[in-house]
């Protein structure tokens, strides 16, 4: 390599030295520094997004704890009116789930077994939340199966009202 370099004319040697002086830092930037900088920025953005998610989760957890504390007191006050069967039926109609109920089997005075087919999942979850918050009715068993329709599920559940 040295022999080849010594064989070059002085002008060619100068051109080669200047070209190498420009090309090496450029190659270093393109192949090493640029990717490192790009990946660092990407990771910084991911960390910021994770911090935002963590803050949201912490505030949601605090809200859940507050609602649980309020919910533990509210059902005792509100659970007195109506039979379990009538409350469940009225609330299902209000949440447009009555048409999906295939079977309602009372299990004594304090429990009821239900089977719903093709129920809207979002309405179902809202319905359960209102049953618990307004009437103290809780789920003792639950089986969900997704259907071919997005957002719809087949459900088997047992609801109970505390004594």
Short mmCIF file of N, CA and C in Angstrom, two decimals:
data_model
loop_
_atom_site.label_atom_id
_atom_site.label_comp_id
_atom_site.label_asym_id
_atom_site.label_seq_id
_atom_site.Cartn_x
_atom_site.Cartn_y
_atom_site.Cartn_z
N UNK A 1 0.83 -1.17 0.00
CA UNK A 1 0.00 0.00 0.00
C UNK A 1 0.88 1.26 0.00
N UNK A 2 1.98 1.20 0.82
CA UNK A 2 2.88 2.35 0.87
C UNK A 2 3.56 2.54 -0.48
N UNK A 3 3.93 1.45 -1.10
CA UNK A 3 4.59 1.54 -2.41
C UNK A 3 3.63 2.15 -3.43
N UNK A 4 2.42 1.76 -3.39
CA UNK A 4 1.42 2.31 -4.31
C UNK A 4 1.26 3.81 -4.06
N UNK A 5 1.20 4.20 -2.75
CA UNK A 5 1.03 5.61 -2.40
C UNK A 5 2.24 6.43 -2.85
N UNK A 6 3.45 5.89 -2.67
CA UNK A 6 4.66 6.60 -3.07
C UNK A 6 4.76 6.74 -4.58
N UNK A 7 4.13 5.86 -5.29
CA UNK A 7 4.15 5.88 -6.75
C UNK A 7 3.28 7.01 -7.32
N UNK A 8 2.35 7.50 -6.54
CA UNK A 8 1.43 8.53 -7.02
C UNK A 8 2.15 9.87 -7.17
N UNK A 9 1.63 10.68 -8.05
CA UNK A 9 2.15 12.03 -8.23
C UNK A 9 1.78 12.86 -7.00
N UNK A 10 2.59 13.92 -6.69
CA UNK A 10 2.30 14.73 -5.51
C UNK A 10 0.87 15.29 -5.51
N UNK A 11 0.38 15.67 -6.66
CA UNK A 11 -0.98 16.21 -6.75
C UNK A 11 -2.02 15.12 -6.42
N UNK A 12 -1.81 13.90 -6.87
CA UNK A 12 -2.72 12.79 -6.58
C UNK A 12 -2.68 12.43 -5.10
N UNK A 13 -1.49 12.48 -4.52
CA UNK A 13 -1.37 12.20 -3.08
C UNK A 13 -2.15 13.22 -2.27
N UNK A 14 -2.03 14.49 -2.63
CA UNK A 14 -2.75 15.55 -1.93
C UNK A 14 -4.26 15.36 -2.06
N UNK A 15 -4.70 15.02 -3.27
CA UNK A 15 -6.14 14.80 -3.50
C UNK A 15 -6.62 13.62 -2.65
N UNK A 16 -5.84 12.57 -2.58
CA UNK A 16 -6.21 11.39 -1.80
C UNK A 16 -6.25 11.71 -0.31
N UNK A 17 -5.29 12.47 0.18
CA UNK A 17 -5.25 12.84 1.61
C UNK A 17 -6.44 13.72 1.96
N UNK A 18 -6.71 14.72 1.14
CA UNK A 18 -7.86 15.61 1.40
C UNK A 18 -9.16 14.82 1.34
N UNK A 19 -9.29 13.95 0.33
CA UNK A 19 -10.51 13.13 0.20
C UNK A 19 -10.71 12.22 1.39
N UNK A 20 -9.63 11.60 1.86
CA UNK A 20 -9.73 10.73 3.04
C UNK A 20 -10.06 11.54 4.28
N UNK A 21 -9.48 12.75 4.39
CA UNK A 21 -9.76 13.61 5.54
C UNK A 21 -11.24 14.01 5.59
N UNK A 22 -11.86 14.20 4.45
CA UNK A 22 -13.28 14.56 4.40
C UNK A 22 -14.16 13.31 4.52
N UNK A 23 -13.76 12.24 3.86
CA UNK A 23 -14.61 11.04 3.81
C UNK A 23 -14.68 10.30 5.14
N UNK A 24 -13.58 10.20 5.88
CA UNK A 24 -13.59 9.44 7.13
C UNK A 24 -14.54 10.03 8.18
N UNK A 25 -14.48 11.34 8.45
CA UNK A 25 -15.47 11.88 9.40
C UNK A 25 -16.91 11.75 8.90
N UNK A 26 -17.09 11.92 7.59
CA UNK A 26 -18.43 11.77 7.02
C UNK A 26 -18.93 10.34 7.19
N UNK A 27 -18.10 9.36 6.91
CA UNK A 27 -18.48 7.95 7.11
C UNK A 27 -18.75 7.66 8.58
N UNK A 28 -17.93 8.20 9.48
CA UNK A 28 -18.15 8.01 10.91
C UNK A 28 -19.52 8.56 11.31
N UNK A 29 -19.84 9.75 10.81
CA UNK A 29 -21.14 10.34 11.15
C UNK A 29 -22.29 9.50 10.59
N UNK A 30 -22.20 9.11 9.34
CA UNK A 30 -23.29 8.39 8.69
C UNK A 30 -23.46 6.98 9.27
N UNK A 31 -22.36 6.31 9.55
CA UNK A 31 -22.45 4.91 9.98
C UNK A 31 -22.50 4.71 11.49
N UNK A 32 -22.00 5.68 12.27
CA UNK A 32 -21.93 5.49 13.73
C UNK A 32 -22.77 6.53 14.47
N UNK A 33 -22.37 7.78 14.35
CA UNK A 33 -22.99 8.83 15.16
C UNK A 33 -24.47 9.07 14.82
N UNK A 34 -24.82 9.12 13.55
CA UNK A 34 -26.21 9.35 13.14
C UNK A 34 -27.17 8.31 13.69
N UNK A 35 -26.88 7.01 13.50
CA UNK A 35 -27.78 6.00 14.06
C UNK A 35 -27.88 6.06 15.59
N UNK A 36 -26.75 6.34 16.25
CA UNK A 36 -26.78 6.44 17.72
C UNK A 36 -27.69 7.60 18.14
N UNK A 37 -27.53 8.74 17.49
CA UNK A 37 -28.34 9.92 17.82
C UNK A 37 -29.82 9.65 17.56
N UNK A 38 -30.14 9.04 16.41
CA UNK A 38 -31.53 8.74 16.05
C UNK A 38 -32.15 7.77 17.06
N UNK A 39 -31.41 6.72 17.42
CA UNK A 39 -31.94 5.76 18.38
C UNK A 39 -32.11 6.37 19.77
N UNK A 40 -31.20 7.27 20.13
CA UNK A 40 -31.31 7.96 21.42
C UNK A 40 -32.59 8.80 21.45
N UNK A 41 -32.86 9.53 20.39
CA UNK A 41 -34.09 10.34 20.33
C UNK A 41 -35.33 9.46 20.41
N UNK A 42 -35.31 8.34 19.71
CA UNK A 42 -36.45 7.43 19.73
C UNK A 42 -36.68 6.89 21.15
N UNK A 43 -35.61 6.51 21.82
CA UNK A 43 -35.73 5.99 23.18
C UNK A 43 -36.20 7.07 24.16
N UNK A 44 -35.73 8.30 23.98
CA UNK A 44 -36.18 9.40 24.84
C UNK A 44 -37.68 9.63 24.68
N UNK A 45 -38.17 9.56 23.44
CA UNK A 45 -39.61 9.71 23.21
C UNK A 45 -40.39 8.56 23.83
N UNK A 46 -39.86 7.35 23.74
CA UNK A 46 -40.54 6.19 24.33
C UNK A 46 -40.59 6.32 25.85
N UNK A 47 -39.51 6.78 26.45
CA UNK A 47 -39.48 6.97 27.90
C UNK A 47 -40.50 8.04 28.31
N UNK A 48 -40.59 9.12 27.56
CA UNK A 48 -41.57 10.17 27.88
C UNK A 48 -42.99 9.62 27.78
N UNK A 49 -43.26 8.82 26.75
CA UNK A 49 -44.60 8.22 26.60
C UNK A 49 -44.88 7.28 27.76
N UNK A 50 -43.90 6.51 28.19
CA UNK A 50 -44.09 5.59 29.31
C UNK A 50 -44.33 6.37 30.61
N UNK A 51 -43.65 7.48 30.78
CA UNK A 51 -43.88 8.31 31.97
C UNK A 51 -45.30 8.87 31.99
N UNK A 52 -45.79 9.30 30.82
CA UNK A 52 -47.16 9.79 30.71
C UNK A 52 -48.15 8.68 31.06
N UNK A 53 -47.89 7.49 30.54
CA UNK A 53 -48.76 6.35 30.82
C UNK A 53 -48.74 6.02 32.31
N UNK A 54 -47.57 6.04 32.93
CA UNK A 54 -47.46 5.77 34.35
C UNK A 54 -48.24 6.80 35.17
N UNK A 55 -48.12 8.07 34.82
CA UNK A 55 -48.85 9.12 35.54
C UNK A 55 -50.35 8.91 35.41
N UNK A 56 -50.80 8.56 34.20
CA UNK A 56 -52.23 8.31 34.00
C UNK A 56 -52.69 7.11 34.82
N UNK A 57 -51.89 6.04 34.82
CA UNK A 57 -52.26 4.85 35.58
C UNK A 57 -52.32 5.14 37.08
N UNK A 58 -51.40 5.94 37.58
CA UNK A 58 -51.42 6.27 39.00
C UNK A 58 -52.65 7.09 39.35
N UNK A 59 -53.02 8.03 38.48
CA UNK A 59 -54.23 8.81 38.78
C UNK A 59 -55.48 7.95 38.65
N UNK A 60 -55.49 7.03 37.67
CA UNK A 60 -56.63 6.12 37.52
C UNK A 60 -56.73 5.18 38.71
N UNK A 61 -55.60 4.73 39.23
CA UNK A 61 -55.61 3.84 40.40
C UNK A 61 -56.17 4.57 41.62
N UNK A 62 -55.78 5.82 41.77
CA UNK A 62 -56.32 6.61 42.88
C UNK A 62 -57.83 6.80 42.73
N UNK A 63 -58.27 7.04 41.52
CA UNK A 63 -59.70 7.20 41.27
C UNK A 63 -60.46 5.90 41.54
N UNK A 64 -59.87 4.77 41.14
CA UNK A 64 -60.50 3.47 41.40
C UNK A 64 -60.63 3.24 42.90
N UNK A 65 -59.58 3.56 43.64
CA UNK A 65 -59.63 3.38 45.09
C UNK A 65 -60.72 4.25 45.71
N UNK A 66 -60.85 5.49 45.23
CA UNK A 66 -61.91 6.36 45.74
C UNK A 66 -63.28 5.82 45.41
N UNK A 67 -63.45 5.36 44.18
CA UNK A 67 -64.75 4.81 43.77
C UNK A 67 -65.07 3.53 44.53
N UNK A 68 -64.07 2.71 44.79
CA UNK A 68 -64.31 1.50 45.58
C UNK A 68 -64.75 1.86 46.99
N UNK A 69 -64.09 2.86 47.56
CA UNK A 69 -64.47 3.28 48.91
C UNK A 69 -65.90 3.82 48.92
N UNK A 70 -66.28 4.58 47.91
CA UNK A 70 -67.65 5.10 47.82
C UNK A 70 -68.62 3.98 47.49
N UNK A 71 -68.21 3.06 46.63
CA UNK A 71 -69.08 1.97 46.20
C UNK A 71 -69.37 1.00 47.32
N UNK A 72 -68.46 0.85 48.26
CA UNK A 72 -68.69 -0.07 49.38
C UNK A 72 -69.80 0.45 50.28
N UNK A 73 -70.00 1.76 50.30
CA UNK A 73 -71.04 2.33 51.14
C UNK A 73 -72.36 2.47 50.38
N UNK A 74 -72.31 2.80 49.10
CA UNK A 74 -73.52 3.08 48.33
C UNK A 74 -74.45 1.89 48.17
N UNK A 75 -73.98 0.67 47.88
CA UNK A 75 -74.91 -0.42 47.66
C UNK A 75 -75.75 -0.76 48.87
N UNK A 76 -75.22 -0.58 50.07
CA UNK A 76 -75.98 -0.88 51.26
C UNK A 76 -77.19 0.04 51.38
N UNK A 77 -77.03 1.26 50.90
CA UNK A 77 -78.14 2.20 50.96
C UNK A 77 -79.13 1.95 49.83
N UNK A 78 -78.63 1.59 48.63
CA UNK A 78 -79.48 1.53 47.45
C UNK A 78 -80.03 0.15 47.16
N UNK A 79 -79.57 -0.91 47.84
CA UNK A 79 -79.93 -2.26 47.44
C UNK A 79 -81.31 -2.69 47.89
N UNK A 80 -81.99 -1.90 48.64
CA UNK A 80 -83.25 -2.35 49.22
C UNK A 80 -84.42 -2.49 48.27
N UNK A 81 -84.49 -1.78 47.13
CA UNK A 81 -85.72 -1.74 46.35
C UNK A 81 -85.80 -2.78 45.27
N UNK A 82 -86.82 -3.64 45.30
CA UNK A 82 -87.12 -4.55 44.20
C UNK A 82 -86.41 -5.88 44.30
N UNK A 83 -86.99 -6.85 43.61
CA UNK A 83 -86.38 -8.18 43.58
C UNK A 83 -85.18 -8.16 42.64
N UNK A 84 -84.29 -9.09 42.86
CA UNK A 84 -83.09 -9.19 42.04
C UNK A 84 -83.45 -9.38 40.57
N UNK A 85 -84.41 -10.23 40.30
CA UNK A 85 -84.83 -10.51 38.92
C UNK A 85 -85.35 -9.25 38.23
N UNK A 86 -86.18 -8.49 38.93
CA UNK A 86 -86.74 -7.28 38.30
C UNK A 86 -85.67 -6.20 38.11
N UNK A 87 -84.77 -6.06 39.06
CA UNK A 87 -83.70 -5.07 38.92
C UNK A 87 -82.81 -5.40 37.74
N UNK A 88 -82.41 -6.66 37.63
CA UNK A 88 -81.54 -7.09 36.54
C UNK A 88 -82.23 -6.88 35.20
N UNK A 89 -83.50 -7.22 35.13
CA UNK A 89 -84.26 -7.07 33.89
C UNK A 89 -84.42 -5.59 33.51
N UNK A 90 -84.76 -4.74 34.46
CA UNK A 90 -84.93 -3.31 34.18
C UNK A 90 -83.61 -2.68 33.72
N UNK A 91 -82.54 -3.04 34.40
CA UNK A 91 -81.24 -2.48 34.04
C UNK A 91 -80.79 -3.00 32.66
N UNK A 92 -81.11 -4.24 32.33
CA UNK A 92 -80.76 -4.79 31.02
C UNK A 92 -81.52 -4.04 29.92
N UNK A 93 -82.77 -3.72 30.18
CA UNK A 93 -83.54 -2.96 29.20
C UNK A 93 -82.96 -1.56 29.04
N UNK A 94 -82.59 -0.95 30.13
CA UNK A 94 -82.04 0.40 30.08
C UNK A 94 -80.73 0.43 29.27
N UNK A 95 -79.96 -0.62 29.35
CA UNK A 95 -78.68 -0.68 28.64
C UNK A 95 -78.77 -1.44 27.31
N UNK A 96 -79.99 -1.65 26.86
CA UNK A 96 -80.27 -2.28 25.56
C UNK A 96 -79.64 -3.67 25.46
N UNK A 97 -79.72 -4.43 26.55
CA UNK A 97 -79.21 -5.79 26.57
C UNK A 97 -80.31 -6.83 26.72
N UNK A 98 -81.55 -6.39 26.93
CA UNK A 98 -82.64 -7.32 27.19
C UNK A 98 -82.83 -8.30 26.03
N UNK A 99 -82.64 -7.85 24.81
CA UNK A 99 -82.82 -8.72 23.65
C UNK A 99 -81.76 -9.79 23.53
N UNK A 100 -80.64 -9.63 24.22
CA UNK A 100 -79.56 -10.62 24.14
C UNK A 100 -79.65 -11.67 25.24
N UNK A 101 -80.53 -11.46 26.22
CA UNK A 101 -80.66 -12.42 27.31
C UNK A 101 -81.42 -13.64 26.81
N UNK A 102 -80.76 -14.78 26.85
CA UNK A 102 -81.37 -16.03 26.40
C UNK A 102 -81.98 -16.80 27.57
N UNK A 103 -81.38 -16.66 28.74
CA UNK A 103 -81.87 -17.43 29.87
C UNK A 103 -81.60 -16.67 31.17
N UNK A 104 -82.59 -16.70 32.09
CA UNK A 104 -82.48 -16.13 33.42
C UNK A 104 -82.96 -17.18 34.40
N UNK A 105 -82.07 -17.69 35.22
CA UNK A 105 -82.45 -18.70 36.21
C UNK A 105 -82.18 -18.17 37.60
N UNK A 106 -83.23 -17.89 38.37
CA UNK A 106 -83.01 -17.46 39.76
C UNK A 106 -82.35 -18.59 40.55
N UNK A 107 -81.42 -18.24 41.38
CA UNK A 107 -80.72 -19.18 42.26
C UNK A 107 -81.02 -18.77 43.70
N UNK A 108 -82.26 -18.89 44.10
CA UNK A 108 -82.67 -18.40 45.41
C UNK A 108 -83.05 -16.92 45.30
N UNK A 109 -83.09 -16.25 46.44
CA UNK A 109 -83.49 -14.83 46.46
C UNK A 109 -82.31 -13.90 46.20
N UNK A 110 -81.10 -14.37 46.38
CA UNK A 110 -79.94 -13.50 46.32
C UNK A 110 -79.02 -13.73 45.12
N UNK A 111 -79.37 -14.65 44.22
CA UNK A 111 -78.51 -14.90 43.07
C UNK A 111 -79.35 -15.21 41.83
N UNK A 112 -78.77 -14.94 40.68
CA UNK A 112 -79.43 -15.22 39.41
C UNK A 112 -78.36 -15.60 38.39
N UNK A 113 -78.65 -16.62 37.60
CA UNK A 113 -77.74 -17.06 36.54
C UNK A 113 -78.29 -16.58 35.22
N UNK A 114 -77.42 -15.97 34.40
CA UNK A 114 -77.83 -15.40 33.12
C UNK A 114 -76.99 -15.96 31.98
N UNK A 115 -77.62 -16.02 30.81
CA UNK A 115 -76.90 -16.34 29.58
C UNK A 115 -77.29 -15.30 28.54
N UNK A 116 -76.30 -14.60 28.00
CA UNK A 116 -76.53 -13.59 26.97
C UNK A 116 -75.79 -14.02 25.71
N UNK A 117 -76.42 -13.79 24.57
CA UNK A 117 -75.82 -14.16 23.29
C UNK A 117 -75.72 -12.92 22.40
N UNK A 118 -74.53 -12.68 21.87
CA UNK A 118 -74.32 -11.55 20.97
C UNK A 118 -74.49 -10.20 21.64
N UNK A 119 -74.08 -10.10 22.90
CA UNK A 119 -74.22 -8.84 23.64
C UNK A 119 -73.08 -7.88 23.30
N UNK A 120 -73.39 -6.60 23.26
CA UNK A 120 -72.39 -5.56 23.04
C UNK A 120 -71.52 -5.49 24.31
N UNK A 121 -70.22 -5.69 24.15
CA UNK A 121 -69.33 -5.76 25.30
C UNK A 121 -69.31 -4.46 26.10
N UNK A 122 -69.25 -3.32 25.44
CA UNK A 122 -69.19 -2.04 26.15
C UNK A 122 -70.46 -1.81 26.97
N UNK A 123 -71.62 -2.10 26.40
CA UNK A 123 -72.88 -1.95 27.14
C UNK A 123 -72.92 -2.91 28.32
N UNK A 124 -72.43 -4.12 28.09
CA UNK A 124 -72.42 -5.13 29.15
C UNK A 124 -71.59 -4.66 30.34
N UNK A 125 -70.39 -4.13 30.09
CA UNK A 125 -69.53 -3.68 31.16
C UNK A 125 -70.17 -2.49 31.90
N UNK A 126 -70.77 -1.58 31.16
CA UNK A 126 -71.46 -0.44 31.78
C UNK A 126 -72.62 -0.93 32.64
N UNK A 127 -73.37 -1.90 32.14
CA UNK A 127 -74.50 -2.49 32.86
C UNK A 127 -74.02 -3.10 34.17
N UNK A 128 -72.93 -3.88 34.12
CA UNK A 128 -72.40 -4.49 35.35
C UNK A 128 -71.96 -3.42 36.35
N UNK A 129 -71.31 -2.37 35.85
CA UNK A 129 -70.86 -1.31 36.74
C UNK A 129 -72.03 -0.62 37.43
N UNK A 130 -73.11 -0.38 36.69
CA UNK A 130 -74.27 0.27 37.29
C UNK A 130 -74.99 -0.66 38.26
N UNK A 131 -75.06 -1.95 37.94
CA UNK A 131 -75.67 -2.91 38.87
C UNK A 131 -74.93 -2.89 40.20
N UNK A 132 -73.61 -2.84 40.14
CA UNK A 132 -72.84 -2.85 41.39
C UNK A 132 -72.93 -1.52 42.12
N UNK A 133 -72.77 -0.43 41.40
CA UNK A 133 -72.75 0.87 42.08
C UNK A 133 -74.13 1.28 42.59
N UNK A 134 -75.19 0.97 41.86
CA UNK A 134 -76.52 1.40 42.26
C UNK A 134 -77.24 0.43 43.17
N UNK A 135 -76.97 -0.88 43.00
CA UNK A 135 -77.76 -1.88 43.72
C UNK A 135 -76.92 -2.87 44.51
N UNK A 136 -75.62 -2.77 44.44
CA UNK A 136 -74.76 -3.67 45.20
C UNK A 136 -74.73 -5.09 44.65
N UNK A 137 -75.17 -5.26 43.42
CA UNK A 137 -75.20 -6.58 42.79
C UNK A 137 -73.82 -6.85 42.19
N UNK A 138 -73.22 -7.98 42.56
CA UNK A 138 -71.87 -8.30 42.10
C UNK A 138 -71.86 -9.57 41.27
N UNK A 139 -70.80 -9.75 40.54
CA UNK A 139 -70.62 -10.94 39.71
C UNK A 139 -69.86 -11.98 40.52
N UNK A 140 -70.45 -13.19 40.64
CA UNK A 140 -69.75 -14.25 41.35
C UNK A 140 -69.05 -15.21 40.39
N UNK A 141 -69.57 -15.33 39.17
CA UNK A 141 -68.87 -16.11 38.15
C UNK A 141 -69.17 -15.49 36.78
N UNK A 142 -68.19 -15.61 35.88
CA UNK A 142 -68.33 -14.97 34.58
C UNK A 142 -67.53 -15.74 33.55
N UNK A 143 -68.16 -16.02 32.42
CA UNK A 143 -67.49 -16.64 31.28
C UNK A 143 -67.84 -15.82 30.04
N UNK A 144 -66.83 -15.35 29.33
CA UNK A 144 -67.01 -14.57 28.11
C UNK A 144 -66.42 -15.34 26.94
N UNK A 145 -67.14 -15.35 25.83
CA UNK A 145 -66.63 -15.92 24.58
C UNK A 145 -66.85 -14.90 23.49
N UNK A 146 -65.82 -14.61 22.73
CA UNK A 146 -65.98 -13.65 21.64
C UNK A 146 -66.76 -14.30 20.50
N UNK A 147 -67.41 -13.45 19.74
CA UNK A 147 -68.19 -13.91 18.60
C UNK A 147 -67.51 -13.45 17.32
N UNK A 148 -68.09 -13.82 16.19
CA UNK A 148 -67.53 -13.39 14.91
C UNK A 148 -67.69 -11.89 14.70
N UNK A 149 -68.70 -11.29 15.34
CA UNK A 149 -68.94 -9.85 15.22
C UNK A 149 -68.01 -9.09 16.17
N UNK A 150 -67.27 -8.11 15.68
CA UNK A 150 -66.41 -7.32 16.56
C UNK A 150 -67.25 -6.58 17.62
N UNK A 151 -66.78 -6.60 18.85
CA UNK A 151 -67.45 -5.89 19.93
C UNK A 151 -68.59 -6.65 20.57
N UNK A 152 -68.87 -7.86 20.12
CA UNK A 152 -69.96 -8.65 20.69
C UNK A 152 -69.39 -9.92 21.33
N UNK A 153 -70.05 -10.34 22.43
CA UNK A 153 -69.61 -11.52 23.15
C UNK A 153 -70.80 -12.36 23.57
N UNK A 154 -70.55 -13.64 23.80
CA UNK A 154 -71.51 -14.53 24.42
C UNK A 154 -71.09 -14.65 25.88
N UNK A 155 -72.07 -14.56 26.79
CA UNK A 155 -71.76 -14.42 28.21
C UNK A 155 -72.57 -15.40 29.04
N UNK A 156 -71.94 -15.97 30.03
CA UNK A 156 -72.59 -16.73 31.10
C UNK A 156 -72.11 -16.11 32.39
N UNK A 157 -73.04 -15.74 33.26
CA UNK A 157 -72.62 -15.14 34.51
C UNK A 157 -73.63 -15.41 35.60
N UNK A 158 -73.17 -15.30 36.82
CA UNK A 158 -74.02 -15.39 37.99
C UNK A 158 -73.87 -14.08 38.75
N UNK A 159 -75.02 -13.46 39.03
CA UNK A 159 -75.05 -12.21 39.78
C UNK A 159 -75.57 -12.49 41.17
N UNK A 160 -75.02 -11.81 42.17
CA UNK A 160 -75.45 -11.98 43.54
C UNK A 160 -75.65 -10.63 44.20
N UNK A 161 -76.62 -10.62 45.12
CA UNK A 161 -76.83 -9.43 45.95
C UNK A 161 -76.50 -9.82 47.37
N UNK A 162 -75.69 -9.00 48.05
CA UNK A 162 -75.32 -9.36 49.44
C UNK A 162 -76.52 -9.35 50.37
N UNK A 163 -76.39 -10.08 51.45
CA UNK A 163 -77.48 -10.21 52.42
C UNK A 163 -77.77 -8.91 53.13
#
